Short mmCIF file of C-alpha atoms in Angstrom, two decimals:
data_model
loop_
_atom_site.label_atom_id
_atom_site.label_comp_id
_atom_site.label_asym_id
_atom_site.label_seq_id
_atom_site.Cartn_x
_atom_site.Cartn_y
_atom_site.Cartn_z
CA UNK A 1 24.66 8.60 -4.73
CA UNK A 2 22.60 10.55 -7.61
CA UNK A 3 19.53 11.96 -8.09
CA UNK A 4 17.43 13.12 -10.73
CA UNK A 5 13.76 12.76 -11.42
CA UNK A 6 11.66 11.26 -14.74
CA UNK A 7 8.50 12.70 -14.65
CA UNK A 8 6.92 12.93 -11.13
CA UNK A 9 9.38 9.69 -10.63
CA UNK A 10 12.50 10.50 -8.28
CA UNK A 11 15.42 8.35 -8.59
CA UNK A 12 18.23 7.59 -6.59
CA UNK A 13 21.28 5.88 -7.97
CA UNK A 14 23.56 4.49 -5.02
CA UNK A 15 27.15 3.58 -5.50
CA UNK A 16 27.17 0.16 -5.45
CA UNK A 17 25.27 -0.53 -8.32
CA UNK A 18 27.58 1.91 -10.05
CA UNK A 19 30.46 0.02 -8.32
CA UNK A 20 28.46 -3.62 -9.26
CA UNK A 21 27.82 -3.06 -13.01
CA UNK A 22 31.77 -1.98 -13.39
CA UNK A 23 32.37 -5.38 -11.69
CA UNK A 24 30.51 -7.34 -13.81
CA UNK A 25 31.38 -5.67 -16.73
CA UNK A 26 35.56 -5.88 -15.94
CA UNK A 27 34.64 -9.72 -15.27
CA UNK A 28 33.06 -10.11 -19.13
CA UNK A 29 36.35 -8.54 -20.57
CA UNK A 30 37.43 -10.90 -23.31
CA UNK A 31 40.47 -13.35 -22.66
CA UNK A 32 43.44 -11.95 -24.31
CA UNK A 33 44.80 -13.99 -27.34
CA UNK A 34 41.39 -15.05 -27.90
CA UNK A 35 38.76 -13.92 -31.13
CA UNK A 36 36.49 -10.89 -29.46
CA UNK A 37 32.63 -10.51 -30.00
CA UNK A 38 33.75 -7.03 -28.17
CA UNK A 39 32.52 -5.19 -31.39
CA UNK A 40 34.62 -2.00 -32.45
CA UNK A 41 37.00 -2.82 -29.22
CA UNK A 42 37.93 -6.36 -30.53
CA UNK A 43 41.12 -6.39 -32.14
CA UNK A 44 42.59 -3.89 -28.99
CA UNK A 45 40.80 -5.60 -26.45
CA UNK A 46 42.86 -9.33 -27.51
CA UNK A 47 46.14 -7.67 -27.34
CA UNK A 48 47.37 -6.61 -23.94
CA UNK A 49 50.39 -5.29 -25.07
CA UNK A 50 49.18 -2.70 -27.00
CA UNK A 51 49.30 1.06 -26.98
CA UNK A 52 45.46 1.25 -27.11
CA UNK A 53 44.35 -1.57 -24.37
CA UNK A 54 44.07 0.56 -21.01
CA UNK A 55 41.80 2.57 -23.18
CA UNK A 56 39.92 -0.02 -24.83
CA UNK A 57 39.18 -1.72 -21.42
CA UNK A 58 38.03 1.58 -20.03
CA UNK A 59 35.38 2.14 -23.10
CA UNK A 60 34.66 -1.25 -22.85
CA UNK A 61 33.60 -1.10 -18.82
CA UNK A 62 31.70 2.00 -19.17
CA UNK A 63 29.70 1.09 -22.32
CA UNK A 64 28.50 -2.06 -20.02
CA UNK A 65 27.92 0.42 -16.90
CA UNK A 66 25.24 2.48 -19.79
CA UNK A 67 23.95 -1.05 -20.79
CA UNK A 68 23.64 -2.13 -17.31
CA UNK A 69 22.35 1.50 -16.04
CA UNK A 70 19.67 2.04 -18.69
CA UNK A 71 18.49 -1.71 -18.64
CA UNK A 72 17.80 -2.14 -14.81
CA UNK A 73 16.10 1.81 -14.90
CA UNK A 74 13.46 0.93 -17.76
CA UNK A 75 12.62 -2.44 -15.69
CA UNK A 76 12.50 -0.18 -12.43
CA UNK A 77 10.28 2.62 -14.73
CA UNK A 78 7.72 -0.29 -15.65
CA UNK A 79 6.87 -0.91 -11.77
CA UNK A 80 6.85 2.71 -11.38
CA UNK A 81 4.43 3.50 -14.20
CA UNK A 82 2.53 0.70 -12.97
CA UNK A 83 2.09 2.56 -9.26
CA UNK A 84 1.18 5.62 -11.08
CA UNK A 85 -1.51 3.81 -12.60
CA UNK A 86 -3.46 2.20 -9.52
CA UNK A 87 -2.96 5.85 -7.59
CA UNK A 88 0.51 5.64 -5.62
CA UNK A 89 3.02 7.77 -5.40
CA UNK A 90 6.62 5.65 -6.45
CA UNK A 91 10.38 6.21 -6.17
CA UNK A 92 12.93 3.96 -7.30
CA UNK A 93 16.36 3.58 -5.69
CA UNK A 94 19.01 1.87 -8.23
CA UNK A 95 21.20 -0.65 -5.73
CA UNK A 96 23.40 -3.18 -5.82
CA UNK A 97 22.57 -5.90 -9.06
CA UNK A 98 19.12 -4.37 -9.53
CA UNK A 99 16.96 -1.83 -8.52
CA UNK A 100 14.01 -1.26 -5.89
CA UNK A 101 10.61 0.55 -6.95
CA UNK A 102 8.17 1.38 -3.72
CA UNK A 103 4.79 2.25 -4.07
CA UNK A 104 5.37 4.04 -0.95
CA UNK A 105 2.16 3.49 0.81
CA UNK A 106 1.34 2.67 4.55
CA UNK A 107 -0.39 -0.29 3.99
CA UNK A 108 0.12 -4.02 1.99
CA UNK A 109 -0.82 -3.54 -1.82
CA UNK A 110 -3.87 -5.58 -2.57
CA UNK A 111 -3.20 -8.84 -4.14
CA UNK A 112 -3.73 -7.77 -8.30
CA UNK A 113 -1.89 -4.99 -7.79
CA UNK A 114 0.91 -6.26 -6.46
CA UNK A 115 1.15 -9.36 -9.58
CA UNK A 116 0.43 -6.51 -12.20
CA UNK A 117 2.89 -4.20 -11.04
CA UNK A 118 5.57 -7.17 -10.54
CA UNK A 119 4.83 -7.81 -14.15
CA UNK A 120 5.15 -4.98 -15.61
CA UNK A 121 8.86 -4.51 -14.74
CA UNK A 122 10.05 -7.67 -17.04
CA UNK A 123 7.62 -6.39 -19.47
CA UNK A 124 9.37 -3.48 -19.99
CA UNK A 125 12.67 -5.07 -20.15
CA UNK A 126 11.01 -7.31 -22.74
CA UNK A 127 9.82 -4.49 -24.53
CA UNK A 128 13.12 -2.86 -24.82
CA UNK A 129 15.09 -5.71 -25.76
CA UNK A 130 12.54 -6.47 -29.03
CA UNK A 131 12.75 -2.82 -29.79
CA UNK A 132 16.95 -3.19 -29.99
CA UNK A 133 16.58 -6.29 -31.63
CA UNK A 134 14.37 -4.54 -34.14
CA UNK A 135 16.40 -2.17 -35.09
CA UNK A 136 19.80 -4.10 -35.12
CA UNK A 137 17.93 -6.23 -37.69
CA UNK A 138 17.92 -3.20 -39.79
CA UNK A 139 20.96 -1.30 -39.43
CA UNK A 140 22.82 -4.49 -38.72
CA UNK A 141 26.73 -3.98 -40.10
CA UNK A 142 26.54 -0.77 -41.24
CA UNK A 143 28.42 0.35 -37.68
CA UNK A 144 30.37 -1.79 -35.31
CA UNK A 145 29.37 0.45 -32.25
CA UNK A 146 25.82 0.51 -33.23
CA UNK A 147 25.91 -3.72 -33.33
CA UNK A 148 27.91 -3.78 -30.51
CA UNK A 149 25.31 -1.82 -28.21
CA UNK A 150 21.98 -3.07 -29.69
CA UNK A 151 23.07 -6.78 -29.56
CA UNK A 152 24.11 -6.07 -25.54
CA UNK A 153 21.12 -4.40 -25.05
CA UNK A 154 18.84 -7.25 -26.07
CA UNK A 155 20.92 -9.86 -24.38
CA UNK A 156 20.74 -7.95 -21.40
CA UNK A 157 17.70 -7.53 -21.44
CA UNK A 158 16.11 -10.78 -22.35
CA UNK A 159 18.38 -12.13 -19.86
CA UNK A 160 17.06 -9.39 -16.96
CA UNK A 161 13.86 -9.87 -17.48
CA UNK A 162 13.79 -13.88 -18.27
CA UNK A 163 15.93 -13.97 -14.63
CA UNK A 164 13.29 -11.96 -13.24
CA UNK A 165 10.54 -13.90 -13.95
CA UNK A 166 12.01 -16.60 -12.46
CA UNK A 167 9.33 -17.58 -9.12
CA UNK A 168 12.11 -17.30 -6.65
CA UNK A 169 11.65 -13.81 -3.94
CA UNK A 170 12.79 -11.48 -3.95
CA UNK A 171 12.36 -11.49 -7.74
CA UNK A 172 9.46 -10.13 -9.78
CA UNK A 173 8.34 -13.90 -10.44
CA UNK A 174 8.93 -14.71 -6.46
CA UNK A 175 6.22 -11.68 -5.78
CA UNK A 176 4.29 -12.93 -8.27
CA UNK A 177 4.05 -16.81 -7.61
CA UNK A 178 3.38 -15.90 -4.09
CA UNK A 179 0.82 -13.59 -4.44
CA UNK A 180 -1.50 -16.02 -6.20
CA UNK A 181 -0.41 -18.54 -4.09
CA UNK A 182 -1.85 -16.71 -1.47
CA UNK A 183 -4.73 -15.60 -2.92
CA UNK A 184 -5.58 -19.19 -3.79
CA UNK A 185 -4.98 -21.41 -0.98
CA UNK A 186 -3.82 -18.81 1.71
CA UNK A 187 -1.26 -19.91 3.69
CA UNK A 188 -0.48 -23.11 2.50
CA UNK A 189 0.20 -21.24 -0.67
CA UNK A 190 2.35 -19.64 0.81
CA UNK A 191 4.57 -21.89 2.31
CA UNK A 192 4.03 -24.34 -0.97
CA UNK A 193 5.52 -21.26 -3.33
CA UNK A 194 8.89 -21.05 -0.84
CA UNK A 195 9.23 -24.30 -0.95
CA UNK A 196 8.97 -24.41 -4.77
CA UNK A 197 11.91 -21.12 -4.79
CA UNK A 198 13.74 -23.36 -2.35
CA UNK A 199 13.84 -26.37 -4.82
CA UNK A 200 14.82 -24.26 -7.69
CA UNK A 201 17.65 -22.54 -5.73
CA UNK A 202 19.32 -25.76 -4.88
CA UNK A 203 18.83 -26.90 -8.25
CA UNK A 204 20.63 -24.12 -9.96
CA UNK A 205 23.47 -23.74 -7.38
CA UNK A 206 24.22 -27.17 -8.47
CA UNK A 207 23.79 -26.49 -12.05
CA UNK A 208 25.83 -23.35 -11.26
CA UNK A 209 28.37 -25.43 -9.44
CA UNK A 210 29.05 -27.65 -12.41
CA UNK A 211 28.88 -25.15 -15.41
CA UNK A 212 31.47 -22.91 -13.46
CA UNK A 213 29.30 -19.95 -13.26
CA UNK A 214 30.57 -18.95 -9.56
CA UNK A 215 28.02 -15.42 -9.88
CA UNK A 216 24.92 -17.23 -10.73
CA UNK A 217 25.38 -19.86 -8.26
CA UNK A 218 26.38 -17.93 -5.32
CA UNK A 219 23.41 -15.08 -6.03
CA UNK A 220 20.68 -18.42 -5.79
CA UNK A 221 22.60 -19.78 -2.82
CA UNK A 222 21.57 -16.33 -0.94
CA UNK A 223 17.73 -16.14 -2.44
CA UNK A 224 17.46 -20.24 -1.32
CA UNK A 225 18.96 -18.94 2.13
CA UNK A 226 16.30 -16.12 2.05
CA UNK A 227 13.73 -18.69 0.99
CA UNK A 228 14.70 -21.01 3.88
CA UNK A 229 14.41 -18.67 6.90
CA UNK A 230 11.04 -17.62 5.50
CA UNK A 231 10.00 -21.18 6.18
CA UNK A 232 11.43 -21.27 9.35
CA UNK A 233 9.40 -18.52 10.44
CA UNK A 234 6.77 -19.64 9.22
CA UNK A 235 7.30 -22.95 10.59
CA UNK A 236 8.01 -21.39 14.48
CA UNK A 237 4.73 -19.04 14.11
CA UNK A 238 2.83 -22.57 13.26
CA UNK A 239 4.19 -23.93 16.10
CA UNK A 240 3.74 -21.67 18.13
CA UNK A 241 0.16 -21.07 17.14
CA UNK A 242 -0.36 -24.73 18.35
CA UNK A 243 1.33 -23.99 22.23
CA UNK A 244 -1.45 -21.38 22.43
CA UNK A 245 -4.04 -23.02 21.07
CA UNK A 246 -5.30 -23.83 24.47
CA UNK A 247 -6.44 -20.40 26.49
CA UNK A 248 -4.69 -18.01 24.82
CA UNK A 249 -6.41 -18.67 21.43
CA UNK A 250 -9.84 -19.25 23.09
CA UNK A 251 -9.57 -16.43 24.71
CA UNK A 252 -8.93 -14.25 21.62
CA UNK A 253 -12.23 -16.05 19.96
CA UNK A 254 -14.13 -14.54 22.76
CA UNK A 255 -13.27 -11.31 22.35
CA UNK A 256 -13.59 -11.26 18.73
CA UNK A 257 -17.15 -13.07 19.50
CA UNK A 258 -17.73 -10.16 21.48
CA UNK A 259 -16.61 -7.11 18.82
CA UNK A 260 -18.93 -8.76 16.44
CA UNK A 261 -22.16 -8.57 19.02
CA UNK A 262 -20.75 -4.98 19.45
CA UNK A 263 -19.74 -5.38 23.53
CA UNK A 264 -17.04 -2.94 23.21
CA UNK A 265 -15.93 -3.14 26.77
CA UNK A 266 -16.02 -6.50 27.12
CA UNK A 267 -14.09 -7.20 23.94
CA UNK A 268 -11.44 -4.21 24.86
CA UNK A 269 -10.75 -5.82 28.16
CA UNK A 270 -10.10 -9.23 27.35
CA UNK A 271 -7.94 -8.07 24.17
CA UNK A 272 -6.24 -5.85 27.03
CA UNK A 273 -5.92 -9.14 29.17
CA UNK A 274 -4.46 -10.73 26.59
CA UNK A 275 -1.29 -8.78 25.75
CA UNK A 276 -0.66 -8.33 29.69
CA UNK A 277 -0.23 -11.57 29.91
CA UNK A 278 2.57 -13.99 29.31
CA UNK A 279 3.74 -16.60 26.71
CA UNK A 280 1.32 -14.93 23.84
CA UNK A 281 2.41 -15.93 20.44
CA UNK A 282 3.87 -13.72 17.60
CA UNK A 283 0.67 -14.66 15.49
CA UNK A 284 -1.66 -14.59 18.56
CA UNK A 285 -0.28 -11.26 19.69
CA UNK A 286 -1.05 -9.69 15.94
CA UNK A 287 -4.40 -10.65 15.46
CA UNK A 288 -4.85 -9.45 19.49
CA UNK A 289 -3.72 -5.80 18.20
CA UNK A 290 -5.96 -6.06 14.88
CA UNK A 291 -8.74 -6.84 17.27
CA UNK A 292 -8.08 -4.03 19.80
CA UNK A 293 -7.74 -2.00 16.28
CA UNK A 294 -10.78 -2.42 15.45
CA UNK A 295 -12.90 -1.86 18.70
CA UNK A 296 -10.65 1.42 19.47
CA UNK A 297 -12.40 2.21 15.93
CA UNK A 298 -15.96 1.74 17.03
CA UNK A 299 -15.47 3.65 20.05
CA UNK A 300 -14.72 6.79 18.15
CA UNK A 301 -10.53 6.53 19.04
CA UNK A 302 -8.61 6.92 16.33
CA UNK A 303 -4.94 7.28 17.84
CA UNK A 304 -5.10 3.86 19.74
CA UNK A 305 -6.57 2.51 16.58
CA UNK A 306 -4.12 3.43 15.07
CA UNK A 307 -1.30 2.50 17.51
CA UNK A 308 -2.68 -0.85 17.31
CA UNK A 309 -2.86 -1.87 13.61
CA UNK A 310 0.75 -0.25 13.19
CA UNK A 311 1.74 -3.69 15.30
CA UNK A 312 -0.41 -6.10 13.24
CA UNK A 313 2.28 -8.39 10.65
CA UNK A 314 0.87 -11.41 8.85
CA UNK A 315 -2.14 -9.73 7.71
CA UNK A 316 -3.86 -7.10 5.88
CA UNK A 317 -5.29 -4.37 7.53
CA UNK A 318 -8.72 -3.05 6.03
CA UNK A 319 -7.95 0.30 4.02
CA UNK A 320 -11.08 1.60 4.81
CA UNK A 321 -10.32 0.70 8.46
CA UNK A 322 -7.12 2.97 8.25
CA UNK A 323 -8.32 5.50 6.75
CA UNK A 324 -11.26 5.85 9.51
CA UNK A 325 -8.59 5.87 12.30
CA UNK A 326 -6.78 9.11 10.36
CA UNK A 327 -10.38 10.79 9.61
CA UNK A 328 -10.91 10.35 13.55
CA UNK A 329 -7.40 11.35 14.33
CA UNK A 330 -8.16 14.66 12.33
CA UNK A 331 -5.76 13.86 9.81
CA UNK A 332 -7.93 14.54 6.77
CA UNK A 333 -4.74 14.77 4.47
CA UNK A 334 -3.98 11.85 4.87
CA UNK A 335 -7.28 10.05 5.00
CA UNK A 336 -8.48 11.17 1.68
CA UNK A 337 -5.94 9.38 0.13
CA UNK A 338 -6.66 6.12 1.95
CA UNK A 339 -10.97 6.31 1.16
CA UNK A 340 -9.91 6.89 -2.50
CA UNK A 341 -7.62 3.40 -2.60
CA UNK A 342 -10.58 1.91 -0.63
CA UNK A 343 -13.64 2.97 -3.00
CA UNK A 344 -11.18 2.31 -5.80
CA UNK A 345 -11.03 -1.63 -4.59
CA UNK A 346 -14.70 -2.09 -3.24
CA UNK A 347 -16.57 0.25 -5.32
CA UNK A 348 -18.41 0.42 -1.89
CA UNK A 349 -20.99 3.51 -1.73
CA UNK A 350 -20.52 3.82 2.47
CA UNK A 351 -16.79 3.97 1.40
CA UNK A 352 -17.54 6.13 -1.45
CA UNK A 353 -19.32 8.82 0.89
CA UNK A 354 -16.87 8.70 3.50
CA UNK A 355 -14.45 9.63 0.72
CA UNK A 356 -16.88 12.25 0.13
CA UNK A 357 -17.06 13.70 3.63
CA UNK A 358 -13.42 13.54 3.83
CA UNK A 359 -13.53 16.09 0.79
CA UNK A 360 -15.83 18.37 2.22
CA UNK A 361 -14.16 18.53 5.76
CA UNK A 362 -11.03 19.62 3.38
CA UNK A 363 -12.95 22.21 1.81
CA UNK A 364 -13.27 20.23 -1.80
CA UNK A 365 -17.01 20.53 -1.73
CA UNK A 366 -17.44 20.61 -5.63
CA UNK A 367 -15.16 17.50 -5.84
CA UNK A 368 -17.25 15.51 -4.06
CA UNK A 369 -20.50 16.02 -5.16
CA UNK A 370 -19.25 15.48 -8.63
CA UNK A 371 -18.29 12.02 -7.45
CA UNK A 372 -20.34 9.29 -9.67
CA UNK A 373 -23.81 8.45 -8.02
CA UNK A 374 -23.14 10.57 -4.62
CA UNK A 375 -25.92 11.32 -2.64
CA UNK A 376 -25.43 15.10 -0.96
CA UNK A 377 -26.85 14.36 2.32
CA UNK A 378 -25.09 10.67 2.63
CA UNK A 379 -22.08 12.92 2.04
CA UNK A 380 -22.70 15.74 4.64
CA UNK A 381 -23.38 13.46 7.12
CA UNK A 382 -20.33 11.29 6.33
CA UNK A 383 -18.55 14.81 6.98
CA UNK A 384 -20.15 15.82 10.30
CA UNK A 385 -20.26 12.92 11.78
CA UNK A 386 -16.45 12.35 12.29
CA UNK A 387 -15.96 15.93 13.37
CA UNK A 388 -18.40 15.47 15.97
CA UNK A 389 -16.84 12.40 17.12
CA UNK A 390 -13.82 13.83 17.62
CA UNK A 391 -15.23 16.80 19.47
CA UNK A 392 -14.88 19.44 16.86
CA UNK A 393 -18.83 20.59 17.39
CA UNK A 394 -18.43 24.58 16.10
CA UNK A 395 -17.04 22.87 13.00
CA UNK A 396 -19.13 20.08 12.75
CA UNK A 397 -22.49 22.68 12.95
CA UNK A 398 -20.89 24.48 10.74
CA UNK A 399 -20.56 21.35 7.88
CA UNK A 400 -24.11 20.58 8.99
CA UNK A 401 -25.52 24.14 8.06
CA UNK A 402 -23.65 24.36 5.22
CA UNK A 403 -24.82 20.98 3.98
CA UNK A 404 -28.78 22.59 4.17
CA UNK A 405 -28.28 24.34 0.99
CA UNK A 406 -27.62 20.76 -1.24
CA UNK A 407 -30.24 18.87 1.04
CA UNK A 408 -33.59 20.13 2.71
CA UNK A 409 -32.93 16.99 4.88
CA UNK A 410 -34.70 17.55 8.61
CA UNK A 411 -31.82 14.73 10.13
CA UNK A 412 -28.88 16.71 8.94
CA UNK A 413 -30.70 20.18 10.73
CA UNK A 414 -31.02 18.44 13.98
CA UNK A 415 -27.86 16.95 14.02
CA UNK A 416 -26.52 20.52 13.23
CA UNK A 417 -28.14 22.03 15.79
CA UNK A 418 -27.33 19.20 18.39
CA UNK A 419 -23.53 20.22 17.18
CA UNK A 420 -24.45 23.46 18.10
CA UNK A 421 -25.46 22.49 21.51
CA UNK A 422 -22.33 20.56 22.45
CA UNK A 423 -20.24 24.02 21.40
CA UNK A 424 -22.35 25.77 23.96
CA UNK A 425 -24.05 27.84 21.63
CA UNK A 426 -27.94 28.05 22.66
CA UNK A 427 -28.96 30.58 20.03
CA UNK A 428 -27.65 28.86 16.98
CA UNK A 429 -28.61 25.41 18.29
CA UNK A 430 -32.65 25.98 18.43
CA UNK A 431 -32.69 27.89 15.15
CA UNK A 432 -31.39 24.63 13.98
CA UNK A 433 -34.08 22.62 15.74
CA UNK A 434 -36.88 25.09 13.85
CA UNK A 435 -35.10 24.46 11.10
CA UNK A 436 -34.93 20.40 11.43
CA UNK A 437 -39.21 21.17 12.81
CA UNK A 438 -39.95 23.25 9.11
CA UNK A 439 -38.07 20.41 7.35
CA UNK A 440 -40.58 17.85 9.39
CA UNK A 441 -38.94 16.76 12.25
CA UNK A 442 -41.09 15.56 14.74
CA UNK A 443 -40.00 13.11 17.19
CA UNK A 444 -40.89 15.19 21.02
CA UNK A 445 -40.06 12.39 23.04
CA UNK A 446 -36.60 11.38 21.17
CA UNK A 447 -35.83 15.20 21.22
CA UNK A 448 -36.24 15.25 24.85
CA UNK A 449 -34.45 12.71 25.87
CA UNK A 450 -31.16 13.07 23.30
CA UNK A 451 -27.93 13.77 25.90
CA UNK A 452 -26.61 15.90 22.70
CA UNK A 453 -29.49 17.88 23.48
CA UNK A 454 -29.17 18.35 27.68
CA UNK A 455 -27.07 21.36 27.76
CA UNK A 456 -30.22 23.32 26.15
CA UNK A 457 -32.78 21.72 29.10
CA UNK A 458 -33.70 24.36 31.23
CA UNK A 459 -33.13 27.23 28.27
CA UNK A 460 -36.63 28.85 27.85
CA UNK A 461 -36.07 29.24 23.67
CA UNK A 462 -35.79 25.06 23.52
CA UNK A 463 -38.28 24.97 26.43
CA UNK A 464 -40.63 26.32 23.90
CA UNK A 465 -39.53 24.80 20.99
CA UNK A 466 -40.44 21.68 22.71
CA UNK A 467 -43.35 22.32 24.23
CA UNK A 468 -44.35 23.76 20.27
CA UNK A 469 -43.00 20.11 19.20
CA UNK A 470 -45.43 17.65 21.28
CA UNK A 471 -48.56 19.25 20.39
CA UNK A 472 -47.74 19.21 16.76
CA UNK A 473 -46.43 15.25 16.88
CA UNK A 474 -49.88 14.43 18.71
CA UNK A 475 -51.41 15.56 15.63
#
């Protein structure tokens, strides 16, 4: 294997599709004795015998390994640019017949992305293969070895892209088909577009079977196989859906009845009850983990959140969602990365702040107040708010103060100095609370009773503050 980069693109070329393309192109050698559309290599290429075959063949293979090479990395290069373009971060890896181009992202690409980016690698192809037909229309016969690659280049790649297009997974048109299959009618979609790649795989192993093309018809023989054991799957999750539709599944309905009226505990310990117990389903036991997921969330736990949506398959996990469980984690790094894919999709302004806070708690203050329509105290808060949940209070007093001098806000003072009193630090925490009272804070009673507030009772400065407090909210 190779490497080399294009761009900010690495690529890794593997052996065997160094090892394939020599294959296929030793296999397309023209029959000996017979006329040669071999271009410049004809005439040596029909005559074993003579002095200049061994060399001819060897010319012959490698000028289909460049074909081959440069045909499958522009069609690679067009998913890649495609990545680039909604945000992520690709590599492509050269195997085999063809290549593979990952976004390289935690979580499932969202629906559009995935058909544009499928697209765009036959488009490229396409693209290419006009541009060589182009210019062979121009320069045609004025050089054998210019005919000879221009016309290969074309058919290749007419042929590439045309195969890829096809709607069979794993290629580009398989993605494709399913995708907005999916999108459409959801899982019957699904299973409708496999079935469709099924049909057409049996129907051109038999067309392969009778034209002779032993490649062609072997390659859809394993993509029907692939398409079959898909269904299977999916067939065995369906049924085994229905053996748990009794308890099991009612039992999960609860629990997600109770997450939604926001019974944490409740909801935890029946999702708990649930995977301790026996003959759970695949399906069952994934949306059991998204559940648990999602109430580790709203208790502030990011590590079992995440834990748990690591082990959810079938469906998508929220990005916003993820990128909570990192932010809670402490994993800012990577969580900025995840609010920006989620604002990008929802163009949601609680995701958009997040984002925001994220920034701040990074240090990129600037960057996210210049974000479009931010609001500097949504923002702030966003940013405290998740350090204080994870128990980072000197830090999160710190973001609080700091977010004073871009909003006179008295709710971001007192939640600055109640920061300040989980850290232990008396001083700082009341001249937070004066600070929240001067801003107009005036709510005694609320004050008084806050348990973010209880390690200043006793402390004659807050004593006084309070005591300062009532007489002033009575007025």
């Amino acid at each position: 294997m190779f490497r080399f980069r294009l761009g900010s693109v690495p690529v890794h070329v593997h052996m065997s599709h160094l090892l394939f393309s020599a294959v296929l192109a030793y296999n397309s050698l023209p029959v000996p004795g017979r006329s040669s559309s071999a271009g410049w290599l004809g005439d040596r290429l029909t005559d074993p015998d003579s002095s200049g075959y061994a060399g001819a063949v060897a010319a012959y293979v490698l000028s289909w390994m460049f074909i081959v090479f440069v045909s499958v990395l522009v069609h690679e290069l067009g998913h890649a640019v495609a990545f680039r373009f909604f945000g992520y971060q690709p590599s492509v890896d050269l195997v085999f017949m063809g290549g593979v181009t990952r976004p390289n992202t935690d979580s499932p690409l969202p629906w559009h992305k995935d058909v544009v980016s499928s697209f765009a690698g036959p488009l490229a192809g396409l693209t290419l293969g006009v541009l060589c037909w182009l210019v062979l229309m121009q320069v045609r016969g004025r050089s054998e070895m210019a005919d000879f690659f221009l016309n290969n280049f074309f058919f290749a790649n007419m042929v590439w892209a045309v195969l890829n297009l096809l709607p069979v997974p794993p290629l580009d048109g398989g993605h494709i088909s399913t995708a907005l299959a999916t999108r459409m009618f959801g899982r019957r979609g699904f299973i409708v577009s496999h079935v469709l790649a099924l049909g057409l795989c049996v129907g051109v192993v038999l067309l392969s079977i009778k034209s002779g093309a032993l490649f062609m018809g072997v390659l859809f023989a394993m993509f029907g196989f692939q398409a079959f054991r898909v269904l299977a799957d999916v067939m065995r999750a369906r049924s085994e859906d229905k053996e748990a539709e009794g308890p099991k599944a009612q039992g999960l309905r609860e629990a997600q009845q109770a997450l939604r009226e926001d019974r944490l505990d409740d909801a935890w310990r029946m999702g708990q009850q649930l995977l301790e117990g026996e003959g759970l389903s695949a399906s069952l036991t994934s949306r059991t983990h998204y559940l648990l997921g999602w109430v580790a969330l709203k208790q502030g736990q990011g590590r079992p959140a995440l834990d748990h949506f690591s082990q959810v398959q079938g469906q998508p996990v929220e990005m916003h969602a993820v990128a909570a469980a990192f932010s809670l984690v402490g994993d800012d790094a990577r969580a900025v990365g995840y609010w920006k894919q989620a604002w990008g999709e929802s163009q949601d302004r609680t995701v958009m702040h997040e984002y925001a806070g994220a920034l701040i708690r990074l240090g990129q203050v600037q960057e996210a107040l210049r974000l479009p329509g931010v609001d500097p105290a949504s923002a702030f808060r966003c940013a405290e708010r998740a350090l204080f949940i994870r128990g980072a209070y000197s830090e999160a007093a710190a973001v609080g103060e700091a977010a004073l001098q871009h909003a006179k806000d008295p709710g971001i003072a007192y939640d600055a100095a109640c920061a300040f009193a989980r850290a232990g630090n008396t001083t700082d925490a009341v001249r937070l609370l004066q600070r929240a009272q001067a801003l107009g804070f005036q709510d005694a009673a609320y004050a008084a009773s806050d348990e973010d507030l209880a390690p200043l009772h006793g402390q004659p400065a807050f004593e006084a503050w309070l005591s300062q407090l009532r007489p002033s909210a009575a007025t």
